[in-house]
Amino acid sequence: PFNTPPPTQFQSEKLPKRREREREREREKKAGDFSKCFQTRVYTRADVTRCWGWLSSALPAFINGYDEPALNASERQQQTALTMAEEDDAKIRILQSLRGKICEAKNLGPVSGQNRQRDLCTFCTISLDQEEVFRTKVFDKSGSPFYGEDFYFEIPRPFQFLSFYVYAKGVFQRDLPVGKVSIRKDDLCKYSGKEHWFSLQPVDPNSEVQGKVHLEMRLNEVITENGSIGQHLLVRIIECKELPLISGQNCDPYATVSLVGPARSDQKKTKVKKKTSNPCFEETFFFEVTRSSSYSKKSHFQVEEEDIEKLEIKVDLWNSENLAQDVFLGETRVPVKVLRNDLAHKAWYFLQPKGNGSKSKCDDLGSLRLKLTYIEDMVLPSSCYKPLCNLLLKSPDVKPISASAAHILGDICRERYEVVLPMVRLLLYHNRFVPFVSAVAALELDNTQEANTIFRGNSLATRCIDDMMKIVGKSYLAVTLKPVIDEICESNKTCEIDPIKLKEGDNVEVNKENLQGYVQKVFSSITQSSSSCPPLMCDVFRSLRQLACKRFPGDPHLRSHHPDPEISRTLTLISKTIQTLGSWGSLSKKLSSFKETYMYDFFKSFQEEKCIEKVKKFLDEISSNVSKESSGLEDAVVLKEGEVQKRTQGKKRLGKKNFKKRWLRVTNKELTYHKHKGKEAICIINVKNIRAVEKLDESAFNRKNMFQVVHSEKPLYVQAGNCVEASEWLEILGQVSRCNEGRLATFHPSNYTGGAWQCCKSQSSSAPGCKPCTTTMLANLQLDIDCDREAERLFSFLSSNDVKLHNMEDACASMAVYQGPQREPEEYSKFTIQEPKETFQTLKQLRNIMEELQRQHNIRSVTTAQYGSLDNPIVGRTS
């Protein structure tokens, strides 16, 4: 029968009957009973050919998950539009980052134990809920330590509280909590961008909670044994998410459910779930809500308001400790009054601390000074930012440059340094940075009267160049200075030459020799590094040099992890000397930069013509048109290193015994792990052999924050210390290996054990992966730039300065109308307006783009997660 070609379409007069048969077969297919379909009757040749034609036309739908009969044109169009809208919404991303500084603590209170206050050796940590993600160095013996440590990290997961803990370093390796500052996520905006003093609060175990629980509750009307009508309360514990780690490992959680009220406390308990932070309980409990006999005659039983007010459902989460006392993980309380008869209440709840923790006066434990900047970006789909990006990228071509969108942005936000960074990143990504900064520098030079003051101020040009060098020059900085900095930290020679700061027994002449030796090494490393200077930096310097020479033709020279306090002081003295050497363009006024007498005397040893000539030669080389050849001796640059837990595939049957502490280190050439920091490498993996770097399911080894490095041999399984560390390892390893040949398209998110992959149950150890690999962006300059996120940040800055945009528009309109010198309010003088009409047109375009972006945000903000969903849990009431 298959020799006859299948018909291309059904005849119209037979269409209804055939479509009915097709629908019947579809229903039978959905039931998974194809054999029954072909056994119900004897099919003729015509039936077979019709079936062949239908299957051929329906094949694409089957591949994509066929579910319904064919739609007409209008229905298909609506379905396509809906699908596109859903895909568009799916691209919305919520990205969080935290930047700040742990400044200092004052008047730290006593801690439990034998420690006396004057003997306190303290350090500070940062936690997302109960997961530690940052730790300062230990500050020796002070009740008012000055930490002075900056931090920045991307926040890879939702959180409730950001907490700062102060610990006293214990004598017997047990760190004792002094106090904490805990800030709810919703309150972080109150403190953003400024320093604040926070009173330390006591660290109570009953308040250290995190996670959320999924509950379903219902009040059911039932007939009791004696014929009366009563109420049963049904409570179902479905699952929990993101419970805390206990001693760095997943917990053994269980839940207790109680109906609490006057003169009653019924409690029931779930089974213990082993080694998981996301337990699935799926257990249901019933509680009888009794009434007095006077209500038994009523045919329709209703719980009255005054009775419901007295009852609560309390769910507690615990970690089973076997021999020791169980650890409290959190609780949530739901008033029974929120329930209605025959209607289920199903929602997620945040776990809350107990309300009976110990109390202390706010000033008993001391205070902590912090500077915080929390940023949460709701990044829209790329198409929404295209008009803004196009307008900004046209900036280098706008005449004059002051009328461009990028210059206007820098002009109205000149007091906010962080505004320039996203703009610089966008321009770098699209290769538009050099022409823009050249145009901005030319404008600045036009207003510069003396060669000695070139680029000395905090202008838009200098800020752009500063951010560019931080982004592009990281590798260059490490290659040039890391070896000598390592030597300084390891040798730790005393270099103090300030008489006031000298310690007893110090020899100032020996210290001068030590400092001079270090300065000479740093100076030589810099002046001999021109061949390693990134080409883009050289392009910028060459452009600046040409502009400066054109503006001042008579002047041929340009002017341009926790070290201890002693090493920090040494690096400061070296830096002061190097900065002065680098700024010299002639032999005049050599010592005028130093106000301190001791620096003036020390610097006399560098009054040599050869030092000045080396500086000039270096500046000439990095700003000339001559192409430079690499020395070919490129050193490995350490990108990240730290302590992890590692396990390799297939060595021992019992996975626990194969997890060991190792020091993991990744450079631009190799991934290695060592028994301890500074020891010889146990294993070396060439980054060119890395085929994939992906997250690992928690169920693989019942551990959180795990990832895998798939290379030419068996996978390397690694557990990071926390979620931030895991995210950073994934990002760095993904970036350094993204261009490798043989990169995998798919991977296994679980492990191979018991003769099968636990994710897809494939029995072959060499079976292709069952999940697509994460795609990495191939950005220029080895930069991981998220253009949509940078555009969203710029939109946010523009929106927050809307008043200044209006003032600038008014200033342009006033200048264009009166055609004369500006005589408007003083605020107008803060703007750079050379061509009012051109500037006004750019401002108008910016206004239209901002209005459309705001409209897109408003549309999508309506569709945020429902209160009580997994993404937006209810904040339950505490006792």
Coordinates of N, CA and C in Angstrom, one line a residue, residues 443-541:
L443 N 37.8 68.4 23.8 CA 37.0 69.5 24.4 C 37.6 70.0 25.6
E444 N 38.2 69.1 26.4 CA 38.8 69.5 27.7 C 40.1 70.3 27.4
L445 N 40.9 69.9 26.4 CA 42.1 70.6 26.1 C 41.8 72.0 25.6
D446 N 40.7 72.2 24.9 CA 40.4 73.5 24.5 C 40.2 74.5 25.7
N447 N 39.8 74.0 26.8 CA 39.6 74.8 28.0 C 40.7 74.7 29.0
T448 N 41.9 74.1 28.6 CA 43.1 74.0 29.4 C 44.0 75.1 29.0
Q449 N 44.5 75.9 30.0 CA 45.3 77.1 29.7 C 46.8 76.8 29.8
E450 N 47.2 75.8 30.7 CA 48.6 75.5 30.9 C 48.9 74.0 30.7
A451 N 50.0 73.7 30.1 CA 50.4 72.3 29.9 C 50.5 71.5 31.2
N452 N 50.9 72.1 32.2 CA 51.1 71.4 33.5 C 49.8 71.0 34.1
T453 N 48.7 71.5 33.7 CA 47.4 71.1 34.3 C 46.6 70.2 33.4
I454 N 47.2 69.6 32.3 CA 46.5 68.7 31.4 C 46.0 67.5 32.2
F455 N 44.7 67.2 32.0 CA 44.0 66.0 32.6 C 44.3 65.9 34.1
R456 N 44.4 67.0 34.8 CA 44.7 66.9 36.3 C 43.4 66.9 37.0
G457 N 42.3 67.3 36.5 CA 41.0 67.4 37.2 C 40.2 66.1 37.1
N458 N 39.1 66.0 37.8 CA 38.2 64.9 37.8 C 37.1 65.1 36.7
S459 N 37.6 65.1 35.5 CA 36.7 65.4 34.4 C 36.1 64.1 33.8
L460 N 35.2 64.3 32.8 CA 34.6 63.1 32.1 C 35.7 62.3 31.4
A461 N 36.6 63.0 30.8 CA 37.7 62.3 30.1 C 38.6 61.5 31.0
T462 N 39.0 62.1 32.1 CA 39.8 61.3 33.1 C 39.1 60.1 33.7
R463 N 37.8 60.3 34.0 CA 37.0 59.2 34.5 C 36.8 58.1 33.6
C464 N 36.6 58.4 32.3 CA 36.5 57.4 31.2 C 37.8 56.6 31.1
I465 N 38.9 57.3 31.1 CA 40.2 56.7 30.9 C 40.5 55.8 32.1
D466 N 40.2 56.3 33.3 CA 40.4 55.5 34.5 C 39.7 54.2 34.5
D467 N 38.4 54.3 34.2 CA 37.6 53.0 34.1 C 38.1 52.1 33.0
M468 N 38.4 52.7 31.9 CA 39.0 51.9 30.8 C 40.2 51.1 31.2
M469 N 41.1 51.7 31.9 CA 42.3 51.1 32.3 C 42.1 50.0 33.4
K470 N 41.1 50.2 34.2 CA 40.7 49.2 35.2 C 40.2 47.9 34.6
I471 N 39.4 48.1 33.5 CA 38.8 47.0 32.8 C 39.8 46.3 31.9
V472 N 40.5 47.1 31.0 CA 41.4 46.5 30.0 C 42.7 46.1 30.6
G473 N 43.2 46.8 31.6 CA 44.6 46.6 32.1 C 44.8 45.7 33.2
K474 N 43.7 44.9 33.6 CA 43.9 44.0 34.8 C 45.0 43.0 34.5
S475 N 45.0 42.4 33.4 CA 46.0 41.4 33.1 C 47.4 42.0 33.0
Y476 N 47.5 43.2 32.4 CA 48.8 43.9 32.2 C 49.3 44.3 33.6
L477 N 48.4 44.7 34.5 CA 48.9 45.1 35.8 C 49.4 43.9 36.6
A478 N 48.7 42.7 36.5 CA 49.2 41.5 37.2 C 50.5 41.0 36.6
V479 N 50.7 41.0 35.3 CA 51.9 40.5 34.7 C 53.1 41.4 35.1
T480 N 52.8 42.7 35.1 CA 53.9 43.7 35.4 C 54.3 43.7 36.8
L481 N 53.4 43.8 37.8 CA 53.7 44.0 39.2 C 53.6 42.9 40.1
K482 N 52.8 41.8 39.7 CA 52.6 40.7 40.7 C 53.9 40.1 41.2
P483 N 54.9 39.8 40.3 CA 56.1 39.2 40.9 C 56.8 40.0 41.9
V484 N 56.9 41.3 41.7 CA 57.6 42.1 42.7 C 56.8 42.3 43.9
I485 N 55.4 42.4 43.8 CA 54.6 42.6 44.9 C 54.6 41.3 45.8
D486 N 54.7 40.1 45.1 CA 54.8 38.9 45.9 C 56.1 38.8 46.7
E487 N 57.2 39.3 46.1 CA 58.5 39.4 46.8 C 58.4 40.3 48.0
I488 N 57.8 41.4 47.8 CA 57.6 42.4 48.9 C 56.9 41.8 50.1
C489 N 55.8 41.1 49.8 CA 54.9 40.5 50.8 C 55.6 39.3 51.5
E490 N 56.4 38.5 50.7 CA 57.1 37.4 51.3 C 58.3 37.7 52.1
S491 N 59.1 38.7 51.6 CA 60.3 39.0 52.3 C 60.0 39.9 53.5
N492 N 59.0 40.8 53.4 CA 58.5 41.6 54.5 C 59.6 42.4 55.3
K493 N 60.4 43.1 54.5 CA 61.5 43.9 55.1 C 60.9 45.2 55.6
T494 N 61.4 45.7 56.7 CA 60.9 47.0 57.3 C 61.4 48.1 56.4
C495 N 60.4 49.0 56.0 CA 60.8 50.1 55.1 C 60.3 51.5 55.7
E496 N 59.9 51.6 56.9 CA 59.4 52.8 57.5 C 60.5 53.8 57.6
I497 N 60.3 55.1 57.0 CA 61.3 56.1 57.1 C 60.8 57.4 57.8
D498 N 59.5 57.3 58.2 CA 58.9 58.5 58.9 C 59.4 58.4 60.4
P499 N 60.1 59.4 60.8 CA 60.6 59.3 62.2 C 59.5 59.1 63.3
I500 N 58.4 59.6 63.0 CA 57.3 59.5 64.0 C 56.8 58.1 64.1
K501 N 56.8 57.3 63.0 CA 56.3 56.0 63.0 C 57.3 54.9 63.2
L502 N 58.6 55.3 63.4 CA 59.6 54.3 63.6 C 59.4 53.6 65.0
K503 N 59.6 52.3 65.0 CA 59.5 51.5 66.2 C 60.9 51.4 66.9
E504 N 60.8 51.0 68.1 CA 62.1 50.9 68.9 C 63.0 49.8 68.3
G505 N 64.2 50.2 68.0 CA 65.2 49.2 67.4 C 65.3 49.3 65.9
D506 N 64.4 50.1 65.3 CA 64.5 50.3 63.8 C 65.7 51.1 63.5
N507 N 66.3 50.8 62.4 CA 67.4 51.5 61.8 C 67.0 52.2 60.6
V508 N 66.9 53.6 60.6 CA 66.3 54.3 59.5 C 67.1 54.2 58.2
E509 N 68.4 54.0 58.3 CA 69.3 53.9 57.2 C 69.0 52.6 56.5
V510 N 68.9 51.5 57.3 CA 68.6 50.2 56.7 C 67.2 50.2 56.0
N511 N 66.3 50.8 56.7 CA 64.9 50.9 56.1 C 65.0 51.7 54.8
K512 N 65.8 52.7 54.7 CA 65.9 53.5 53.4 C 66.4 52.6 52.3
E513 N 67.4 51.8 52.6 CA 68.0 50.9 51.7 C 67.0 49.8 51.2
N514 N 66.2 49.3 52.1 CA 65.2 48.4 51.8 C 64.1 49.0 50.9
L515 N 63.7 50.2 51.2 CA 62.7 50.9 50.4 C 63.2 51.2 49.1
Q516 N 64.5 51.7 49.0 CA 65.0 52.1 47.7 C 65.2 50.8 46.8
G517 N 65.5 49.7 47.4 CA 65.6 48.5 46.6 C 64.3 48.1 46.0
Y518 N 63.2 48.2 46.8 CA 61.9 47.8 46.3 C 61.4 48.8 45.2
V519 N 61.7 50.1 45.4 CA 61.3 51.1 44.5 C 62.0 50.9 43.1
Q520 N 63.3 50.5 43.2 CA 64.0 50.3 41.9 C 63.4 49.1 41.2
K521 N 63.0 48.1 41.9 CA 62.4 46.9 41.2 C 61.1 47.2 40.6
V522 N 60.3 47.9 41.3 CA 58.9 48.3 40.8 C 59.1 49.3 39.6
F523 N 60.0 50.2 39.7 CA 60.3 51.2 38.7 C 60.8 50.5 37.4
S524 N 61.7 49.5 37.6 CA 62.2 48.7 36.4 C 61.1 47.9 35.8
S525 N 60.3 47.3 36.6 CA 59.2 46.4 36.1 C 58.2 47.3 35.2
I526 N 58.0 48.5 35.6 CA 57.0 49.3 34.9 C 57.7 49.8 33.6
T527 N 58.9 50.4 33.7 CA 59.5 51.0 32.5 C 59.9 50.0 31.5
Q528 N 60.0 48.7 31.8 CA 60.3 47.7 30.9 C 59.1 46.9 30.4
S529 N 57.9 47.4 30.6 CA 56.7 46.6 30.3 C 56.0 47.2 29.1
S530 N 56.5 48.1 28.4 CA 55.8 48.7 27.3 C 55.3 47.7 26.3
S531 N 56.0 46.6 26.0 CA 55.6 45.6 25.1 C 54.4 44.8 25.5
S532 N 54.1 44.9 26.8 CA 52.9 44.1 27.4 C 51.7 45.0 27.5
C533 N 51.9 46.3 27.3 CA 50.7 47.3 27.4 C 49.6 46.9 26.4
P534 N 48.4 46.8 26.8 CA 47.3 46.4 25.9 C 47.2 47.4 24.7
P535 N 47.0 46.9 23.5 CA 46.9 47.8 22.3 C 45.9 48.9 22.5
L536 N 44.7 48.6 23.1 CA 43.7 49.6 23.2 C 44.1 50.8 24.1
M537 N 44.9 50.4 25.2 CA 45.4 51.5 26.0 C 46.4 52.3 25.2
C538 N 47.2 51.7 24.4 CA 48.2 52.4 23.6 C 47.5 53.3 22.6
D539 N 46.4 52.8 22.0 CA 45.6 53.7 21.1 C 45.1 54.9 21.8
V540 N 44.6 54.8 23.0 CA 44.1 56.0 23.7 C 45.3 56.9 24.0
F541 N 46.4 56.4 24.5 CA 47.5 57.2 24.9 C 48.1 58.0 23.7

